[in-house]
Amino acid sequence: MKGINLPVRNSVAYLFNNLKTNSPTQSIFDSLTEYNSIRSGSFYKLAKRYYSKSTDSDTKRKLNDVSQSISTSAADKEKLSKLKENVESLSASIDILTESGSKSVFSKDKDGNYDADKIYNAVSSFIKNYNNVIKEAKDTDSSSVNTAATNMMNNTVINSKMLASIGITADDNNMLTVNKDTFMKSDMTKVKSLLNDRGSYGYSLSVNSSMIEFSIKSEMNKANTYTNVGNFSNNYNSGLLFNYMI
């Protein structure tokens, strides 16, 4: 059902005018204590007081739905926070693979040789972090986060033949593994072109991880019902919260 797009200030004022004391001139915002309760997140309790006057069971059920939806958002925010940590670890491991210059894992020694063990360890770390992100992303209920994670998996699928040629493959759950023997026997110049060079799979993963992190931050902001100044935020803005009460 379409929400009531009332100005927030007017709708809130209407609600609290029904809760004010016997003094006709006293506003709820005159009380610093009550105002701070709005800032700290007590709006739902006040709304429940107002709507509890009704004996309508459907109204009470919808009020409970509101409470549960807020709790779900808080629980999902915890999942997103954990996913965010994994994405940050993934980004760090990608940065190591795409680093250029003397600090690059692909830098050659004085004889012009690559340090295959060093490269393998960096790739193994990347794969571990990649898999953690995929696993955690599947546990979230956010469509935007899932889409961003799917784009990263699709990127891997597109490069799957090249990856397989150096020993990196994906299973049915999109988890990556690396065959050490195959990898160590690979031409490290080829590995570099796939994971380090500009425009490579490695560089495109930087974009993927950034988009996942952006989606996470956006969803975590949505988990807040209203801002610290008492205004509704994100999907609760413009009266959408009251869709549950209509």
Short mmCIF file of C-alpha atoms in Angstrom, two decimals:
data_model
loop_
_atom_site.label_atom_id
_atom_site.label_comp_id
_atom_site.label_asym_id
_atom_site.label_seq_id
_atom_site.Cartn_x
_atom_site.Cartn_y
_atom_site.Cartn_z
CA MET A 1 0.00 0.00 0.00
CA LYS A 2 1.19 3.43 -0.83
CA GLY A 3 2.76 5.27 2.12
CA ILE A 4 1.58 8.53 3.60
CA ASN A 5 4.06 11.13 2.44
CA LEU A 6 3.43 13.67 5.15
CA PRO A 7 6.11 16.17 6.12
CA VAL A 8 8.04 14.52 8.94
CA ARG A 9 7.83 17.53 11.25
CA ASN A 10 4.06 17.80 10.89
CA SER A 11 3.36 14.09 11.36
CA VAL A 12 5.66 13.87 14.37
CA ALA A 13 4.10 16.99 15.89
CA TYR A 14 0.65 15.46 15.43
CA LEU A 15 1.72 12.32 17.21
CA PHE A 16 3.29 14.05 20.17
CA ASN A 17 0.46 16.57 20.58
CA ASN A 18 -1.62 13.56 21.61
CA LEU A 19 0.94 12.64 24.27
CA LYS A 20 1.48 16.06 25.84
CA THR A 21 0.65 16.98 29.42
CA ASN A 22 -2.32 18.95 30.67
CA SER A 23 -0.52 22.21 29.99
CA PRO A 24 -1.79 23.41 26.59
CA THR A 25 1.41 25.31 25.91
CA GLN A 26 3.90 22.60 26.74
CA SER A 27 5.49 20.91 23.74
CA ILE A 28 7.37 17.66 23.97
CA PHE A 29 10.38 19.36 22.48
CA ASP A 30 10.47 21.71 25.47
CA SER A 31 11.68 18.80 27.53
CA LEU A 32 15.35 18.11 26.99
CA THR A 33 15.00 14.64 28.50
CA GLU A 34 12.27 13.62 26.08
CA TYR A 35 14.03 15.25 23.16
CA ASN A 36 17.14 13.22 23.95
CA SER A 37 15.01 10.09 23.93
CA ILE A 38 14.14 10.88 20.33
CA ARG A 39 17.80 11.39 19.48
CA SER A 40 18.81 8.12 21.15
CA GLY A 41 16.21 5.94 19.39
CA SER A 42 13.02 5.75 21.47
CA PHE A 43 10.54 6.78 18.78
CA TYR A 44 9.04 3.32 18.41
CA LYS A 45 8.15 3.14 22.12
CA LEU A 46 6.30 6.45 21.89
CA ALA A 47 4.52 5.33 18.74
CA LYS A 48 3.45 2.14 20.49
CA ARG A 49 1.98 4.18 23.36
CA TYR A 50 -0.04 6.18 20.87
CA TYR A 51 -1.36 3.26 18.86
CA SER A 52 -1.97 1.01 21.88
CA LYS A 53 -5.10 3.09 22.52
CA SER A 54 -6.66 1.15 19.67
CA THR A 55 -8.05 -2.32 20.44
CA ASP A 56 -7.78 -3.25 16.77
CA SER A 57 -5.77 -6.50 16.65
CA ASP A 58 -4.61 -5.86 13.10
CA THR A 59 -3.06 -2.55 14.14
CA LYS A 60 -1.24 -4.21 17.03
CA ARG A 61 0.00 -6.97 14.73
CA LYS A 62 1.39 -4.40 12.31
CA LEU A 63 3.12 -2.61 15.17
CA ASN A 64 4.83 -5.88 16.04
CA ASP A 65 5.84 -6.23 12.39
CA VAL A 66 7.53 -2.84 12.61
CA SER A 67 9.47 -3.92 15.68
CA GLN A 68 10.55 -7.15 14.03
CA SER A 69 11.61 -5.40 10.83
CA ILE A 70 13.83 -3.04 12.81
CA SER A 71 15.37 -5.96 14.70
CA THR A 72 16.02 -7.80 11.45
CA SER A 73 17.80 -4.77 10.07
CA ALA A 74 20.00 -4.65 13.16
CA ALA A 75 20.85 -8.35 12.81
CA ASP A 76 21.67 -7.95 9.14
CA LYS A 77 23.84 -4.96 9.98
CA GLU A 78 25.98 -7.26 12.13
CA LYS A 79 26.38 -9.66 9.19
CA LEU A 80 27.27 -6.77 6.91
CA SER A 81 29.86 -5.54 9.37
CA LYS A 82 31.58 -8.93 9.28
CA LEU A 83 31.37 -9.01 5.49
CA LYS A 84 32.88 -5.53 5.33
CA GLU A 85 35.92 -6.76 7.27
CA ASN A 86 36.35 -9.62 4.80
CA VAL A 87 36.04 -7.27 1.83
CA GLU A 88 38.72 -5.02 3.31
CA SER A 89 41.00 -8.05 3.63
CA LEU A 90 40.23 -9.01 0.04
CA SER A 91 41.03 -5.51 -1.18
CA ALA A 92 44.33 -5.60 0.69
CA SER A 93 45.32 -8.91 -0.91
CA ILE A 94 44.35 -7.59 -4.35
CA ASP A 95 46.49 -4.50 -3.73
CA ILE A 96 49.45 -6.77 -3.05
CA LEU A 97 48.92 -8.60 -6.34
CA THR A 98 48.50 -5.41 -8.36
CA GLU A 99 51.34 -3.48 -6.70
CA SER A 100 53.90 -2.20 -9.19
CA GLY A 101 57.54 -1.23 -8.90
CA SER A 102 60.14 -2.60 -6.52
CA LYS A 103 57.51 -3.54 -3.90
CA SER A 104 55.62 -5.75 -6.34
CA VAL A 105 55.53 -9.50 -5.73
CA PHE A 106 56.24 -9.73 -9.44
CA SER A 107 59.48 -7.79 -9.24
CA LYS A 108 62.45 -9.73 -10.62
CA ASP A 109 65.71 -10.47 -8.87
CA LYS A 110 69.09 -9.37 -10.21
CA ASP A 111 69.15 -12.38 -12.52
CA GLY A 112 65.78 -11.46 -14.02
CA ASN A 113 63.81 -14.23 -12.30
CA TYR A 114 60.46 -14.08 -10.52
CA ASP A 115 60.04 -15.29 -6.95
CA ALA A 116 57.41 -17.96 -7.65
CA ASP A 117 56.97 -18.85 -3.98
CA LYS A 118 56.29 -15.23 -3.06
CA ILE A 119 53.76 -14.92 -5.86
CA TYR A 120 52.08 -18.20 -4.89
CA ASN A 121 51.70 -17.08 -1.27
CA ALA A 122 50.12 -13.80 -2.39
CA VAL A 123 47.71 -15.67 -4.66
CA SER A 124 46.81 -18.12 -1.87
CA SER A 125 46.03 -15.22 0.47
CA PHE A 126 43.87 -13.61 -2.20
CA ILE A 127 41.93 -16.84 -2.77
CA LYS A 128 41.29 -17.26 0.95
CA ASN A 129 39.90 -13.73 1.24
CA TYR A 130 37.93 -14.06 -2.00
CA ASN A 131 36.21 -17.20 -0.73
CA ASN A 132 35.41 -15.57 2.62
CA VAL A 133 33.67 -12.70 0.85
CA ILE A 134 31.63 -15.01 -1.38
CA LYS A 135 30.58 -17.12 1.60
CA GLU A 136 29.57 -14.14 3.75
CA ALA A 137 27.81 -12.37 0.88
CA LYS A 138 25.54 -15.37 0.39
CA ASP A 139 24.41 -15.08 4.02
CA THR A 140 23.15 -11.51 3.65
CA ASP A 141 19.63 -10.51 2.65
CA SER A 142 20.77 -7.43 0.74
CA SER A 143 20.03 -7.58 -2.98
CA SER A 144 22.55 -4.84 -3.77
CA VAL A 145 25.35 -6.64 -1.91
CA ASN A 146 24.41 -9.93 -3.55
CA THR A 147 24.43 -8.27 -6.97
CA ALA A 148 27.88 -6.77 -6.38
CA ALA A 149 29.21 -10.15 -5.22
CA THR A 150 27.62 -11.86 -8.23
CA ASN A 151 29.36 -9.40 -10.54
CA MET A 152 32.68 -10.41 -8.99
CA MET A 153 31.88 -14.09 -9.49
CA ASN A 154 30.88 -13.40 -13.10
CA ASN A 155 34.20 -11.64 -13.59
CA THR A 156 35.91 -14.82 -12.42
CA VAL A 157 33.80 -16.95 -14.77
CA ILE A 158 34.78 -14.76 -17.72
CA ASN A 159 38.45 -15.30 -16.87
CA SER A 160 38.04 -18.95 -15.85
CA LYS A 161 39.97 -20.45 -18.77
CA MET A 162 42.95 -18.20 -18.21
CA LEU A 163 42.81 -18.86 -14.47
CA ALA A 164 42.61 -22.63 -15.01
CA SER A 165 45.73 -22.49 -17.17
CA ILE A 166 47.72 -21.34 -14.10
CA GLY A 167 46.02 -23.76 -11.71
CA ILE A 168 43.19 -21.60 -10.31
CA THR A 169 39.71 -23.11 -10.58
CA ALA A 170 36.23 -22.58 -9.08
CA ASP A 171 33.98 -25.30 -7.66
CA ASP A 172 30.20 -25.53 -7.89
CA ASN A 173 29.88 -23.09 -4.98
CA ASN A 174 32.07 -20.52 -6.77
CA MET A 175 34.89 -21.06 -4.28
CA LEU A 176 38.39 -20.77 -5.71
CA THR A 177 41.24 -23.23 -5.24
CA VAL A 178 44.78 -23.21 -6.56
CA ASN A 179 46.77 -26.26 -7.57
CA LYS A 180 50.27 -25.51 -6.33
CA ASP A 181 52.06 -27.83 -8.76
CA THR A 182 50.28 -26.37 -11.78
CA PHE A 183 50.79 -22.84 -10.53
CA MET A 184 54.50 -23.23 -9.81
CA LYS A 185 55.09 -24.71 -13.26
CA SER A 186 53.27 -21.82 -14.94
CA ASP A 187 55.00 -19.02 -16.81
CA MET A 188 55.10 -16.21 -14.22
CA THR A 189 54.96 -13.66 -17.02
CA LYS A 190 51.55 -15.11 -17.89
CA VAL A 191 50.52 -15.02 -14.23
CA LYS A 192 51.59 -11.38 -14.06
CA SER A 193 49.56 -10.48 -17.14
CA LEU A 194 46.48 -12.02 -15.53
CA LEU A 195 46.84 -10.71 -11.98
CA ASN A 196 49.08 -7.66 -12.05
CA ASP A 197 48.99 -5.77 -15.33
CA ARG A 198 46.64 -2.84 -15.88
CA GLY A 199 43.32 -3.98 -17.32
CA SER A 200 43.92 -7.49 -15.99
CA TYR A 201 41.62 -9.73 -13.98
CA GLY A 202 43.44 -8.57 -10.85
CA TYR A 203 42.74 -4.92 -11.59
CA SER A 204 39.08 -5.57 -12.39
CA LEU A 205 38.75 -7.32 -9.02
CA SER A 206 39.71 -4.05 -7.36
CA VAL A 207 36.60 -2.51 -8.90
CA ASN A 208 34.46 -5.47 -7.84
CA SER A 209 35.61 -5.33 -4.22
CA SER A 210 35.07 -1.57 -4.11
CA MET A 211 31.50 -1.97 -5.37
CA ILE A 212 30.78 -4.63 -2.76
CA GLU A 213 32.11 -2.38 -0.01
CA PHE A 214 30.05 0.54 -1.33
CA SER A 215 26.89 -1.62 -1.28
CA ILE A 216 27.67 -2.77 2.26
CA LYS A 217 28.04 0.78 3.54
CA SER A 218 24.80 1.78 1.85
CA GLU A 219 22.91 -1.13 3.41
CA MET A 220 24.41 -0.52 6.84
CA ASN A 221 23.11 3.05 6.70
CA LYS A 222 19.65 1.73 5.87
CA ALA A 223 19.66 -0.28 9.08
CA ASN A 224 19.24 2.98 11.00
CA THR A 225 15.55 3.74 11.45
CA TYR A 226 16.04 7.46 11.92
CA THR A 227 18.87 9.93 12.28
CA ASN A 228 20.31 11.45 15.45
CA VAL A 229 18.24 14.60 14.85
CA GLY A 230 14.94 12.71 14.82
CA ASN A 231 14.39 12.59 11.04
CA PHE A 232 13.54 9.33 9.28
CA SER A 233 16.35 7.98 7.11
CA ASN A 234 16.63 5.87 3.96
CA ASN A 235 13.82 3.33 3.43
CA TYR A 236 11.96 4.70 6.47
CA ASN A 237 11.85 8.22 5.02
CA SER A 238 8.74 10.11 3.91
CA GLY A 239 6.31 8.11 6.00
CA LEU A 240 7.22 4.68 4.61
CA LEU A 241 7.49 3.35 8.15
CA PHE A 242 3.77 3.94 8.57
CA ASN A 243 2.93 1.62 5.67
CA TYR A 244 2.82 -1.07 8.37
CA MET A 245 0.10 0.83 10.20
CA ILE A 246 -2.30 1.42 7.32
#
